Amino acid sequence: MKLVRYGRPGREKPGMIDADGKLRDLSAIIDDIGPGQLSDKALARLARVKPATLPLVRGKPRLGVPLTGVGKLVAIGLNYADHAAESNMPIPKEPIVFMKAITSLNGPNDDVMMPKDATKVDWEVELGVVIGTQAQYVSERQALAHVAGYCIVNDVSERAFQTERGGTWDKGKGCDTFAPVGPWLVTRDDVPNPQRLGLWLDVNGERCQTGNTKTMIFSVAKIVSYVSRFMTLMPGDIIATGTPPGVGMGMKPQRFLAAGDEMHLGIDGLGEQRQQVVRYRRA
């Protein structure tokens, strides 16, 4: 099942993608797609709805983040060995955990805005994991049962802020618009093996990243279990699980985004995103 939210920012409606790839309106069934709709029981009720009975949404409306009420946006660094190598960093012995600000959340095709004084804005296609039920000290064996579904996350990063300004990575990761999510939330039953998904990202039509989640250092189950030891994961929390090689920071010479550039990215079965990079503008 593919769940979406569509419409103007702050006024999104819930929707579902049918078998023909058409957008159907879910507003008569649920008010929105948020933490209360992510449990196995709630998702099973939605799965019983026949898409053909739902109103067809005409045109191509804007897509928002496919769920509301995200409490935490947790991210994992250097989770692909070849990405660690291109970053000239050792393979981590335990998952590297950092946070992206909730205010960085962005629709999958919305503009990505360069912060003031940005010089090294970079791209990172990642598998996003959406938590469906509370997870605290869960085992790896139990971990995936706490997952509602999966989505694409572009972990946009400002490398100078991240690595040259002291302190933690967070200041280069949580800038406004730096976390496009979507287009869909694909429920767990439609992703039988999250460790067999191809990922890719193009910049201005040029393929930069190609990878597969089978080469993750730490699996999705390991990540959910590990993070749940340090913080309680709640319904609606998102974990971005790391990026494969091909980021701008790892290129020789290094390459970073500029206003007018376009990112186009996708993951097998989870759809595609497309963002244009724009200069800073006051909200």
GROMACS .gro file of C-alpha atoms in nm:
model
  283
    1MET     CA    1   0.000   0.000   0.000
    2LYS     CA    2   0.129   0.342  -0.100
    3LEU     CA    3   0.010   0.629   0.119
    4VAL     CA    4   0.058   0.996   0.030
    5ARG     CA    5  -0.034   1.344   0.142
    6TYR     CA    6  -0.108   1.598  -0.127
    7GLY     CA    7  -0.196   1.965  -0.155
    8ARG     CA    8  -0.053   2.299  -0.052
    9PRO     CA    9   0.198   2.310   0.236
   10GLY     CA   10   0.015   2.290   0.568
   11ARG     CA   11  -0.313   2.192   0.399
   12GLU     CA   12  -0.230   1.845   0.271
   13LYS     CA   13  -0.496   1.577   0.236
   14PRO     CA   14  -0.446   1.201   0.278
   15GLY     CA   15  -0.432   0.987  -0.031
   16MET     CA   16  -0.354   0.643  -0.168
   17ILE     CA   17  -0.185   0.536  -0.490
   18ASP     CA   18  -0.387   0.269  -0.672
   19ALA     CA   19  -0.257  -0.024  -0.877
   20ASP     CA   20  -0.251   0.192  -1.190
   21GLY     CA   21  -0.040   0.460  -1.021
   22LYS     CA   22  -0.332   0.701  -0.987
   23LEU     CA   23  -0.387   0.917  -0.680
   24ARG     CA   24  -0.705   0.850  -0.481
   25ASP     CA   25  -0.844   1.073  -0.205
   26LEU     CA   26  -0.865   0.919   0.144
   27SER     CA   27  -1.025   1.219   0.315
   28ALA     CA   28  -1.358   1.040   0.368
   29ILE     CA   29  -1.181   0.754   0.545
   30ILE     CA   30  -0.919   0.930   0.760
   31ASP     CA   31  -0.845   1.293   0.847
   32ASP     CA   32  -0.471   1.261   0.785
   33ILE     CA   33  -0.181   1.015   0.783
   34GLY     CA   34  -0.002   1.045   1.115
   35PRO     CA   35   0.112   0.841   1.414
   36GLY     CA   36  -0.240   0.717   1.485
   37GLN     CA   37  -0.268   0.560   1.140
   38LEU     CA   38   0.063   0.369   1.148
   39SER     CA   39  -0.006   0.071   1.374
   40ASP     CA   40  -0.054  -0.270   1.213
   41LYS     CA   41  -0.422  -0.261   1.310
   42ALA     CA   42  -0.482   0.084   1.161
   43LEU     CA   43  -0.293  -0.001   0.842
   44ALA     CA   44  -0.489  -0.326   0.808
   45ARG     CA   45  -0.812  -0.126   0.816
   46LEU     CA   46  -0.682   0.101   0.539
   47ALA     CA   47  -0.571  -0.199   0.337
   48ARG     CA   48  -0.930  -0.324   0.330
   49VAL     CA   49  -1.041  -0.008   0.148
   50LYS     CA   50  -1.086  -0.070  -0.223
   51PRO     CA   51  -0.903   0.208  -0.410
   52ALA     CA   52  -1.161   0.204  -0.691
   53THR     CA   53  -1.423   0.327  -0.441
   54LEU     CA   54  -1.218   0.637  -0.358
   55PRO     CA   55  -1.243   0.965  -0.552
   56LEU     CA   56  -0.981   1.005  -0.822
   57VAL     CA   57  -0.763   1.313  -0.777
   58ARG     CA   58  -0.727   1.499  -1.106
   59GLY     CA   59  -0.418   1.676  -1.228
   60LYS     CA   60  -0.077   1.661  -1.064
   61PRO     CA   61  -0.107   1.817  -0.719
   62ARG     CA   62   0.196   1.889  -0.503
   63LEU     CA   63   0.298   1.599  -0.280
   64GLY     CA   64   0.394   1.667   0.080
   65VAL     CA   65   0.582   1.458   0.333
   66PRO     CA   66   0.373   1.137   0.332
   67LEU     CA   67   0.303   1.152   0.705
   68THR     CA   68   0.243   1.426   0.957
   69GLY     CA   69   0.331   1.434   1.326
   70VAL     CA   70   0.695   1.328   1.282
   71GLY     CA   71   0.847   1.351   1.627
   72LYS     CA   72   1.208   1.262   1.550
   73LEU     CA   73   1.416   1.245   1.234
   74VAL     CA   74   1.709   1.020   1.323
   75ALA     CA   75   1.990   0.955   1.075
   76ILE     CA   76   2.274   0.706   1.043
   77GLY     CA   77   2.614   0.811   0.913
   78LEU     CA   78   2.867   0.611   0.708
   79ASN     CA   79   2.649   0.302   0.679
   80TYR     CA   80   2.792   0.187   0.345
   81ALA     CA   81   3.156   0.077   0.347
   82ASP     CA   82   3.230   0.230   0.006
   83HIS     CA   83   3.082   0.565   0.117
   84ALA     CA   84   3.301   0.558   0.429
   85ALA     CA   85   3.601   0.496   0.203
   86GLU     CA   86   3.521   0.787  -0.029
   87SER     CA   87   3.482   1.008   0.280
   88ASN     CA   88   3.827   0.898   0.406
   89MET     CA   89   3.671   0.774   0.729
   90PRO     CA   90   3.705   0.434   0.898
   91ILE     CA   91   3.421   0.183   0.884
   92PRO     CA   92   3.228   0.239   1.207
   93LYS     CA   93   3.216  -0.038   1.466
   94GLU     CA   94   2.876   0.082   1.584
   95PRO     CA   95   2.613   0.288   1.399
   96ILE     CA   96   2.686   0.661   1.390
   97VAL     CA   97   2.368   0.836   1.503
   98PHE     CA   98   2.278   1.202   1.451
   99MET     CA   99   1.958   1.405   1.425
  100LYS     CA  100   1.808   1.618   1.154
  101ALA     CA  101   1.579   1.898   1.269
  102ILE     CA  102   1.206   1.847   1.214
  103THR     CA  103   1.206   2.186   1.041
  104SER     CA  104   1.422   2.032   0.767
  105LEU     CA  105   1.129   1.816   0.649
  106ASN     CA  106   1.030   1.892   0.292
  107GLY     CA  107   0.800   1.756   0.024
  108PRO     CA  108   0.964   1.513  -0.220
  109ASN     CA  109   0.956   1.756  -0.512
  110ASP     CA  110   0.978   2.088  -0.328
  111ASP     CA  111   1.273   2.321  -0.380
  112VAL     CA  112   1.583   2.265  -0.167
  113MET     CA  113   1.701   2.601  -0.034
  114MET     CA  114   2.069   2.677   0.020
  115PRO     CA  115   2.129   2.833   0.364
  116LYS     CA  116   2.299   3.170   0.402
  117ASP     CA  117   2.677   3.137   0.364
  118ALA     CA  118   2.647   2.783   0.224
  119THR     CA  119   2.942   2.670   0.011
  120LYS     CA  120   2.929   2.289   0.014
  121VAL     CA  121   2.571   2.165  -0.025
  122ASP     CA  122   2.567   1.791  -0.100
  123TRP     CA  123   2.319   1.514  -0.186
  124GLU     CA  124   2.251   1.175  -0.021
  125VAL     CA  125   1.981   0.931  -0.133
  126GLU     CA  126   1.876   0.714   0.161
  127LEU     CA  127   1.621   0.452   0.261
  128GLY     CA  128   1.387   0.598   0.521
  129VAL     CA  129   1.226   0.378   0.788
  130VAL     CA  130   0.898   0.493   0.941
  131ILE     CA  131   0.821   0.363   1.290
  132GLY     CA  132   0.468   0.231   1.342
  133THR     CA  133   0.465   0.118   1.706
  134GLN     CA  134   0.670   0.225   2.008
  135ALA     CA  135   1.013   0.063   2.017
  136GLN     CA  136   1.230   0.056   2.329
  137TYR     CA  137   1.516  -0.191   2.375
  138VAL     CA  138   1.382  -0.412   2.098
  139SER     CA  139   1.581  -0.706   1.966
  140GLU     CA  140   1.695  -0.731   1.606
  141ARG     CA  141   1.454  -1.021   1.562
  142GLN     CA  142   1.161  -0.806   1.675
  143ALA     CA  143   1.274  -0.478   1.522
  144LEU     CA  144   1.101  -0.490   1.182
  145ALA     CA  145   0.766  -0.560   1.349
  146HIS     CA  146   0.784  -0.202   1.479
  147VAL     CA  147   0.820  -0.059   1.127
  148ALA     CA  148   0.513   0.081   0.953
  149GLY     CA  149   0.682   0.122   0.618
  150TYR     CA  150   0.955   0.275   0.407
  151CYS     CA  151   1.018   0.588   0.202
  152ILE     CA  152   1.290   0.783   0.026
  153VAL     CA  153   1.485   1.047   0.217
  154ASN     CA  154   1.732   1.287   0.057
  155ASP     CA  155   1.971   1.364   0.343
  156VAL     CA  156   2.084   1.699   0.202
  157SER     CA  157   2.396   1.820   0.381
  158GLU     CA  158   2.610   2.134   0.404
  159ARG     CA  159   2.957   1.984   0.440
  160ALA     CA  160   3.134   2.298   0.559
  161PHE     CA  161   2.877   2.340   0.837
  162GLN     CA  162   2.900   1.968   0.913
  163THR     CA  163   3.278   1.919   0.927
  164GLU     CA  164   3.448   2.259   0.947
  165ARG     CA  165   3.243   2.451   1.203
  166GLY     CA  166   3.317   2.248   1.517
  167GLY     CA  167   3.083   2.037   1.727
  168THR     CA  168   2.854   1.768   1.594
  169TRP     CA  169   2.730   1.698   1.241
  170ASP     CA  170   2.381   1.827   1.316
  171LYS     CA  171   2.436   2.188   1.212
  172GLY     CA  172   2.514   2.076   0.856
  173LYS     CA  173   2.221   1.837   0.842
  174GLY     CA  174   1.918   2.014   0.984
  175CYS     CA  175   1.889   2.325   0.765
  176ASP     CA  176   1.544   2.417   0.635
  177THR     CA  177   1.433   2.197   0.339
  178PHE     CA  178   1.727   1.954   0.391
  179ALA     CA  179   1.506   1.644   0.433
  180PRO     CA  180   1.280   1.578   0.133
  181VAL     CA  181   1.070   1.272   0.221
  182GLY     CA  182   0.841   1.068  -0.004
  183PRO     CA  183   0.673   1.060  -0.248
  184TRP     CA  184   0.498   0.773  -0.073
  185LEU     CA  185   0.501   0.580   0.249
  186VAL     CA  186   0.510   0.218   0.129
  187THR     CA  187   0.381  -0.015   0.397
  188ARG     CA  188   0.597  -0.294   0.536
  189ASP     CA  189   0.399  -0.572   0.370
  190ASP     CA  190   0.494  -0.435   0.027
  191VAL     CA  191   0.867  -0.431   0.110
  192PRO     CA  192   0.937  -0.792   0.208
  193ASN     CA  193   1.315  -0.742   0.220
  194PRO     CA  194   1.447  -0.391   0.287
  195GLN     CA  195   1.802  -0.523   0.230
  196ARG     CA  196   1.747  -0.577  -0.143
  197LEU     CA  197   1.660  -0.228  -0.269
  198GLY     CA  198   1.849  -0.040  -0.538
  199LEU     CA  199   1.915   0.332  -0.483
  200TRP     CA  200   2.026   0.600  -0.731
  201LEU     CA  201   2.063   0.976  -0.760
  202ASP     CA  202   2.127   1.204  -1.059
  203VAL     CA  203   2.244   1.566  -1.056
  204ASN     CA  204   2.146   1.762  -1.368
  205GLY     CA  205   2.083   1.434  -1.549
  206GLU     CA  206   2.421   1.279  -1.458
  207ARG     CA  207   2.421   0.961  -1.251
  208CYS     CA  208   2.617   1.026  -0.931
  209GLN     CA  209   2.499   0.760  -0.685
  210THR     CA  210   2.423   0.396  -0.749
  211GLY     CA  211   2.391   0.147  -0.467
  212ASN     CA  212   2.191  -0.126  -0.301
  213THR     CA  213   2.079  -0.166   0.059
  214LYS     CA  214   2.233  -0.515   0.061
  215THR     CA  215   2.572  -0.344   0.109
  216MET     CA  216   2.470  -0.165   0.427
  217ILE     CA  217   2.714  -0.216   0.714
  218PHE     CA  218   2.425  -0.226   0.962
  219SER     CA  219   2.089  -0.366   0.848
  220VAL     CA  220   1.755  -0.194   0.900
  221ALA     CA  221   1.675  -0.440   1.181
  222LYS     CA  222   2.010  -0.371   1.347
  223ILE     CA  223   1.959   0.005   1.319
  224VAL     CA  224   1.608   0.004   1.467
  225SER     CA  225   1.723  -0.222   1.752
  226TYR     CA  226   2.036  -0.016   1.815
  227VAL     CA  227   1.868   0.326   1.814
  228SER     CA  228   1.593   0.197   2.045
  229ARG     CA  229   1.859   0.145   2.315
  230PHE     CA  230   1.933   0.517   2.328
  231MET     CA  231   1.591   0.672   2.269
  232THR     CA  232   1.236   0.544   2.259
  233LEU     CA  233   1.119   0.535   1.900
  234MET     CA  234   0.761   0.651   1.865
  235PRO     CA  235   0.501   0.608   1.587
  236GLY     CA  236   0.580   0.858   1.313
  237ASP     CA  237   0.953   0.879   1.383
  238ILE     CA  238   1.172   0.843   1.073
  239ILE     CA  239   1.518   0.691   1.052
  240ALA     CA  240   1.735   0.769   0.749
  241THR     CA  241   1.966   0.469   0.715
  242GLY     CA  242   2.272   0.603   0.534
  243THR     CA  243   2.381   0.667   0.176
  244PRO     CA  244   2.580   0.473  -0.085
  245PRO     CA  245   2.888   0.621  -0.255
  246GLY     CA  246   2.879   0.900  -0.509
  247VAL     CA  247   2.825   1.209  -0.294
  248GLY     CA  248   2.986   1.536  -0.399
  249MET     CA  249   3.222   1.542  -0.101
  250GLY     CA  250   3.377   1.215  -0.219
  251MET     CA  251   3.442   1.322  -0.577
  252LYS     CA  252   3.786   1.424  -0.704
  253PRO     CA  253   3.768   1.717  -0.736
  254GLN     CA  254   3.485   1.767  -0.493
  255ARG     CA  255   3.157   1.884  -0.643
  256PHE     CA  256   2.876   2.065  -0.467
  257LEU     CA  257   2.532   2.195  -0.555
  258ALA     CA  258   2.457   2.544  -0.683
  259ALA     CA  259   2.133   2.734  -0.736
  260GLY     CA  260   1.958   2.601  -1.043
  261ASP     CA  261   2.087   2.245  -1.008
  262GLU     CA  262   1.836   1.959  -1.008
  263MET     CA  263   1.847   1.638  -0.807
  264HIS     CA  264   1.652   1.334  -0.927
  265LEU     CA  265   1.657   1.025  -0.708
  266GLY     CA  266   1.478   0.699  -0.646
  267ILE     CA  267   1.465   0.365  -0.467
  268ASP     CA  268   1.320   0.041  -0.606
  269GLY     CA  269   0.948   0.025  -0.531
  270LEU     CA  270   0.947   0.349  -0.331
  271GLY     CA  271   0.908   0.601  -0.613
  272GLU     CA  272   1.117   0.899  -0.717
  273GLN     CA  273   1.193   1.253  -0.603
  274ARG     CA  274   1.299   1.559  -0.797
  275GLN     CA  275   1.419   1.885  -0.639
  276GLN     CA  276   1.558   2.210  -0.772
  277VAL     CA  277   1.822   2.392  -0.567
  278VAL     CA  278   1.742   2.758  -0.498
  279ARG     CA  279   1.915   3.043  -0.317
  280TYR     CA  280   1.818   3.135   0.038
  281ARG     CA  281   1.492   3.322   0.073
  282ARG     CA  282   1.322   3.436   0.391
  283ALA     CA  283   1.010   3.237   0.478
   0.00000   0.00000   0.00000
